[in-house]
Coordinates of C-alpha atoms in Angstrom, one line a residue:
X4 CA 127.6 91.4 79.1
X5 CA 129.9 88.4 80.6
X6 CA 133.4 89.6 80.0
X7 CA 133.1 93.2 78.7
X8 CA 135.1 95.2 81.5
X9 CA 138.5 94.7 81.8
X10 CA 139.6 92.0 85.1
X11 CA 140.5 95.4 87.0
X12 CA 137.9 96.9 86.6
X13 CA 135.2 94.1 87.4
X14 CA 137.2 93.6 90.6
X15 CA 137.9 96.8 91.4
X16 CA 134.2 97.3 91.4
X17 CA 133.0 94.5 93.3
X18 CA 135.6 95.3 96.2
X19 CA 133.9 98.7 96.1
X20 CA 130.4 97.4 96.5
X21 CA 130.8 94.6 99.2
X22 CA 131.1 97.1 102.1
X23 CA 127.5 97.9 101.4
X24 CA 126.4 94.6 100.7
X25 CA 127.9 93.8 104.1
X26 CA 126.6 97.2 105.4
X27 CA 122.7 96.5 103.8
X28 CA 122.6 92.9 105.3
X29 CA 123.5 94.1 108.7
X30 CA 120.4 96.9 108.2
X31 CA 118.0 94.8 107.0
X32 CA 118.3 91.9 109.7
X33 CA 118.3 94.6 112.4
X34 CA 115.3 96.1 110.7
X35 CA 113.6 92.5 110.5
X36 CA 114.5 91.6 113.6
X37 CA 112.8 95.0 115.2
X38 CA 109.6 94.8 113.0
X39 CA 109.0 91.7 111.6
X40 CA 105.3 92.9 110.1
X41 CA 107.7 94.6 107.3
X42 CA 108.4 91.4 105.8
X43 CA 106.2 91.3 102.8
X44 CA 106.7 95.1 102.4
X45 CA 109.9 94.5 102.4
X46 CA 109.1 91.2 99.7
X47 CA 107.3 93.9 97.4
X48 CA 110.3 96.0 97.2
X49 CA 112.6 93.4 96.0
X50 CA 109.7 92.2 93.6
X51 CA 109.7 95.4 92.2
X52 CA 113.4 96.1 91.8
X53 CA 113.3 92.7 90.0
X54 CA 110.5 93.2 87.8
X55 CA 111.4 96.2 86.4
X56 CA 115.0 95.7 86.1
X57 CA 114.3 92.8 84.1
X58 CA 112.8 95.0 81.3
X59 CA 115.8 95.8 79.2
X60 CA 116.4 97.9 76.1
X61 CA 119.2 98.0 74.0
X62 CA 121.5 100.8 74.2
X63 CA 124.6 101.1 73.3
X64 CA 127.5 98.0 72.9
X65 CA 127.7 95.5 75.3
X66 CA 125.4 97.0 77.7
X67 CA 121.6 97.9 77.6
X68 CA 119.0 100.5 79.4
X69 CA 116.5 99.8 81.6
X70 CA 114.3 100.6 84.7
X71 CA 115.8 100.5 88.0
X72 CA 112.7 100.2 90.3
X73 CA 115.3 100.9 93.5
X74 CA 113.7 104.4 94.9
X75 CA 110.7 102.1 96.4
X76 CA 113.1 100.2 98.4
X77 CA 115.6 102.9 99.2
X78 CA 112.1 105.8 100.1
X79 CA 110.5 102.6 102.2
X80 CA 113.5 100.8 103.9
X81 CA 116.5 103.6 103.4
X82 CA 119.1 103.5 101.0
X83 CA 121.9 100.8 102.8
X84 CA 119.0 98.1 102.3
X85 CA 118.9 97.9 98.8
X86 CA 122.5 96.8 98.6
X87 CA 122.1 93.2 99.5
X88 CA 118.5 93.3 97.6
X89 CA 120.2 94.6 94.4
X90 CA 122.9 92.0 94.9
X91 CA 120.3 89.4 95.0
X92 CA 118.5 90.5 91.9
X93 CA 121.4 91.1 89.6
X94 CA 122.7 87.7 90.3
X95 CA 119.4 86.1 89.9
X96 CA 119.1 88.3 86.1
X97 CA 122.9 87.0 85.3
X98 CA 122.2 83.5 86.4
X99 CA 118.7 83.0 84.8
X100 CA 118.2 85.7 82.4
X101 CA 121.5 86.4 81.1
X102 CA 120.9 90.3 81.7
X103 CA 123.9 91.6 82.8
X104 CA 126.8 88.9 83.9
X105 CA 129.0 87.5 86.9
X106 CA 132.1 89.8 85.8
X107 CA 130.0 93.0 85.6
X108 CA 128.3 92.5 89.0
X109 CA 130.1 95.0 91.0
X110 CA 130.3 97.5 88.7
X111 CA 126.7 96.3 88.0
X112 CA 126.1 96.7 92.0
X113 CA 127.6 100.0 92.0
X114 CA 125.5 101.9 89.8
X115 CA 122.3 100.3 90.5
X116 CA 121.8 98.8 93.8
X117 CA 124.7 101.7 95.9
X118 CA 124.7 105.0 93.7
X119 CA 120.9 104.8 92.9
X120 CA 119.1 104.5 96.8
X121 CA 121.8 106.6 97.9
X122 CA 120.1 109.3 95.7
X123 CA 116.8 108.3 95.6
X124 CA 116.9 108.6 99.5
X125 CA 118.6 111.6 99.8
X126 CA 116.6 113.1 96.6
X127 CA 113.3 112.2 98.8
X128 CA 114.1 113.3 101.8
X129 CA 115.5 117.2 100.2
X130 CA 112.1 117.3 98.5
X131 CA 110.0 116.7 101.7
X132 CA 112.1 119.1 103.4
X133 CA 111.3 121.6 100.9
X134 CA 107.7 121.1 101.0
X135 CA 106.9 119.6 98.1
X136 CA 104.2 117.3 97.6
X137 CA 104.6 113.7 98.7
X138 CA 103.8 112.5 95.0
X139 CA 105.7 115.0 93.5
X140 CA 108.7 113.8 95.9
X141 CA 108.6 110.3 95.4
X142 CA 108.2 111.0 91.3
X143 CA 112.0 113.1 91.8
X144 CA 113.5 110.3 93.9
X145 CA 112.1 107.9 91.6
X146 CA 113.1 108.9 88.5
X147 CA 116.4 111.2 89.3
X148 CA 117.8 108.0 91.3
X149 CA 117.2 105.7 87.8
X150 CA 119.1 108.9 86.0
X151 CA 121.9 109.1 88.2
X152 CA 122.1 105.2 88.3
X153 CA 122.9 105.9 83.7
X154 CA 125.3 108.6 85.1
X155 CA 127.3 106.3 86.9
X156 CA 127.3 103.5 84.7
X157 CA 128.4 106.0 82.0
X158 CA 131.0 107.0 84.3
X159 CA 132.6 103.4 84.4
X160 CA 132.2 102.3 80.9
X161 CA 134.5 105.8 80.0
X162 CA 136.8 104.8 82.9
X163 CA 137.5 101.5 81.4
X164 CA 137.5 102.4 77.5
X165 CA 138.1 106.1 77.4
X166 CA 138.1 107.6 74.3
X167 CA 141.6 107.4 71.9
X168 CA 141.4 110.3 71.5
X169 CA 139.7 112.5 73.7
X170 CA 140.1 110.4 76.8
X171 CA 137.5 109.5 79.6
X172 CA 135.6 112.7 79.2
X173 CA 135.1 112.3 75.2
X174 CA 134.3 108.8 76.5
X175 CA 132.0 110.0 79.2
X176 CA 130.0 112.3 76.9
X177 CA 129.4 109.8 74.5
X178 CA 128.3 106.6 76.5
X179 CA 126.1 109.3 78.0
X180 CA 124.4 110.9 75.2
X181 CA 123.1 107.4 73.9
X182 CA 122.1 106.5 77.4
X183 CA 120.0 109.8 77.5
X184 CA 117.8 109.4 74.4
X185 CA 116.6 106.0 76.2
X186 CA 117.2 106.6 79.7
X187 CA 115.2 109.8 80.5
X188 CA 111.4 108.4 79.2
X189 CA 112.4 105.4 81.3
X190 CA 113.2 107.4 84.2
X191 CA 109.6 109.5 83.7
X192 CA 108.1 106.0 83.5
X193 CA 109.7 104.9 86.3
X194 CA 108.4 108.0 88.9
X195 CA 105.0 108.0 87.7
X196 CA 104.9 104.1 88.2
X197 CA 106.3 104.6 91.7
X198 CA 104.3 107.3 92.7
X199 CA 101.4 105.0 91.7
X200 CA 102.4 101.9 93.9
X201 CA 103.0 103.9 97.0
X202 CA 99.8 105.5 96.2
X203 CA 98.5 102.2 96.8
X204 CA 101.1 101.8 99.8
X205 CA 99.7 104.7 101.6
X206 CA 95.8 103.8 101.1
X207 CA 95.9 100.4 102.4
X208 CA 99.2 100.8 104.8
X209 CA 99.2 103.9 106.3
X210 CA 99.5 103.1 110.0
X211 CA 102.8 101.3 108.3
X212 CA 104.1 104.3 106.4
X213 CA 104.0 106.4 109.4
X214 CA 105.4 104.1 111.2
X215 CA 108.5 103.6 109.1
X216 CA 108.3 107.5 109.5
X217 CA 108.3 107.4 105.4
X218 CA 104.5 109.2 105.2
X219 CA 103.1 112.0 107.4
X220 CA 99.5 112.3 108.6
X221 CA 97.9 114.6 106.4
X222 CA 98.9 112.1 103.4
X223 CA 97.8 109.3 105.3
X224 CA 94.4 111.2 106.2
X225 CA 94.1 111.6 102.1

């Protein structure tokens, strides 16, 4: 919502977030520049952040719930890429959708588009590590990056109205409690969808995959 966090807060935020912006853009062109073929999977990545971000619920005052769709991007391209695309797609949403706002676009940023890849990624590359299953990673990453993406945002809304109370972690518990009872079935949704599209990924663009060192040869023989 335009105008909900205090002036500190927005800008404290967005002076947070804009040396990964910066950091992302500098990725991506380098990226681009190296492999240009990755173009249009670099495209569906930002389509699917925006798509599914797009879907929002309504969650508690002032703010609302939704998918993230940021672990494809973050798995696929690393996590410093999906600043600048989150940035894109969050100002698109305030401009033309009114879903979110100008004033809550760091914070916004933060959560999403920093917070969100940066676990996704990491989340991903633990599980592979481990030996887990390459679906069963991409479902954690997935939907444990959209989860900790709630977490953070719940974090911020107690910093900037903590509880009168109780302070920030009264606050805390409570913006998260309501974001749980929507969040976690749209997290679930979220890694079964993304396990699907890379599914699809990995059968028609394998020789890519492995090439972004992102799948490894017995998946791409399956």
């Amino acid at each position: 919502m335009e105008g909900f966090l205090p002036i500190e807060h927005a800008v404290g935020w967005s002076i947070a977030s804009a040396p990964f912006v910066a950091w992302g853009i500098r990725s991506v062109n380098r990226r681009i520049r190296e492999n240009p073929e990755q173009r249009m999977l670099l495209g569906v990545a930002a389509a699917f952040t925006f798509v599914l971000s797009a879907l929002k619920l309504p969650s508690v005052t002032g703010s609302c719930s939704h998918p993230t769709g940021t672990g494809l991007g973050a798995v696929l391209f690393g996590p410093a890429a999906m600043a600048p695309i989150g940035a894109v797609v969050l100002l698109f949403q305030a401009l033309l959708l009114a879903h979110g706002g100008l004033t809550t676009l760091g914070a916004n940023l933060f959560s999403m588009a920093i917070v969100g890849p940066f676990a996704a990624y990491g989340i991903f590359q633990l599980a592979r590590r481990l030996k887990a299953s390459f679906a069963v990673s991409i479902f954690l990453a997935a939907s444990l990056a959209d989860l900790l993406t709630y977490v953070t945002t719940s974090v911020q809304l107690a910093w900037a109205f903590p509880d009168p109370v109780g302070g920030f972690t009264v606050s805390f518990l409570k913006f998260a409690g309501i974001f749980a009872i929507t969040q976690i079935p749209l997290a679930i949704s979220e890694g079964l969808l993304t396990v699907v599209i890379f599914n699809a990924l990995a059968r028609f663009n394998p020789q890519e995959l492995r090439d972004m060192q992102v799948l490894g040869k017995p998946e791409a023989q399956a």
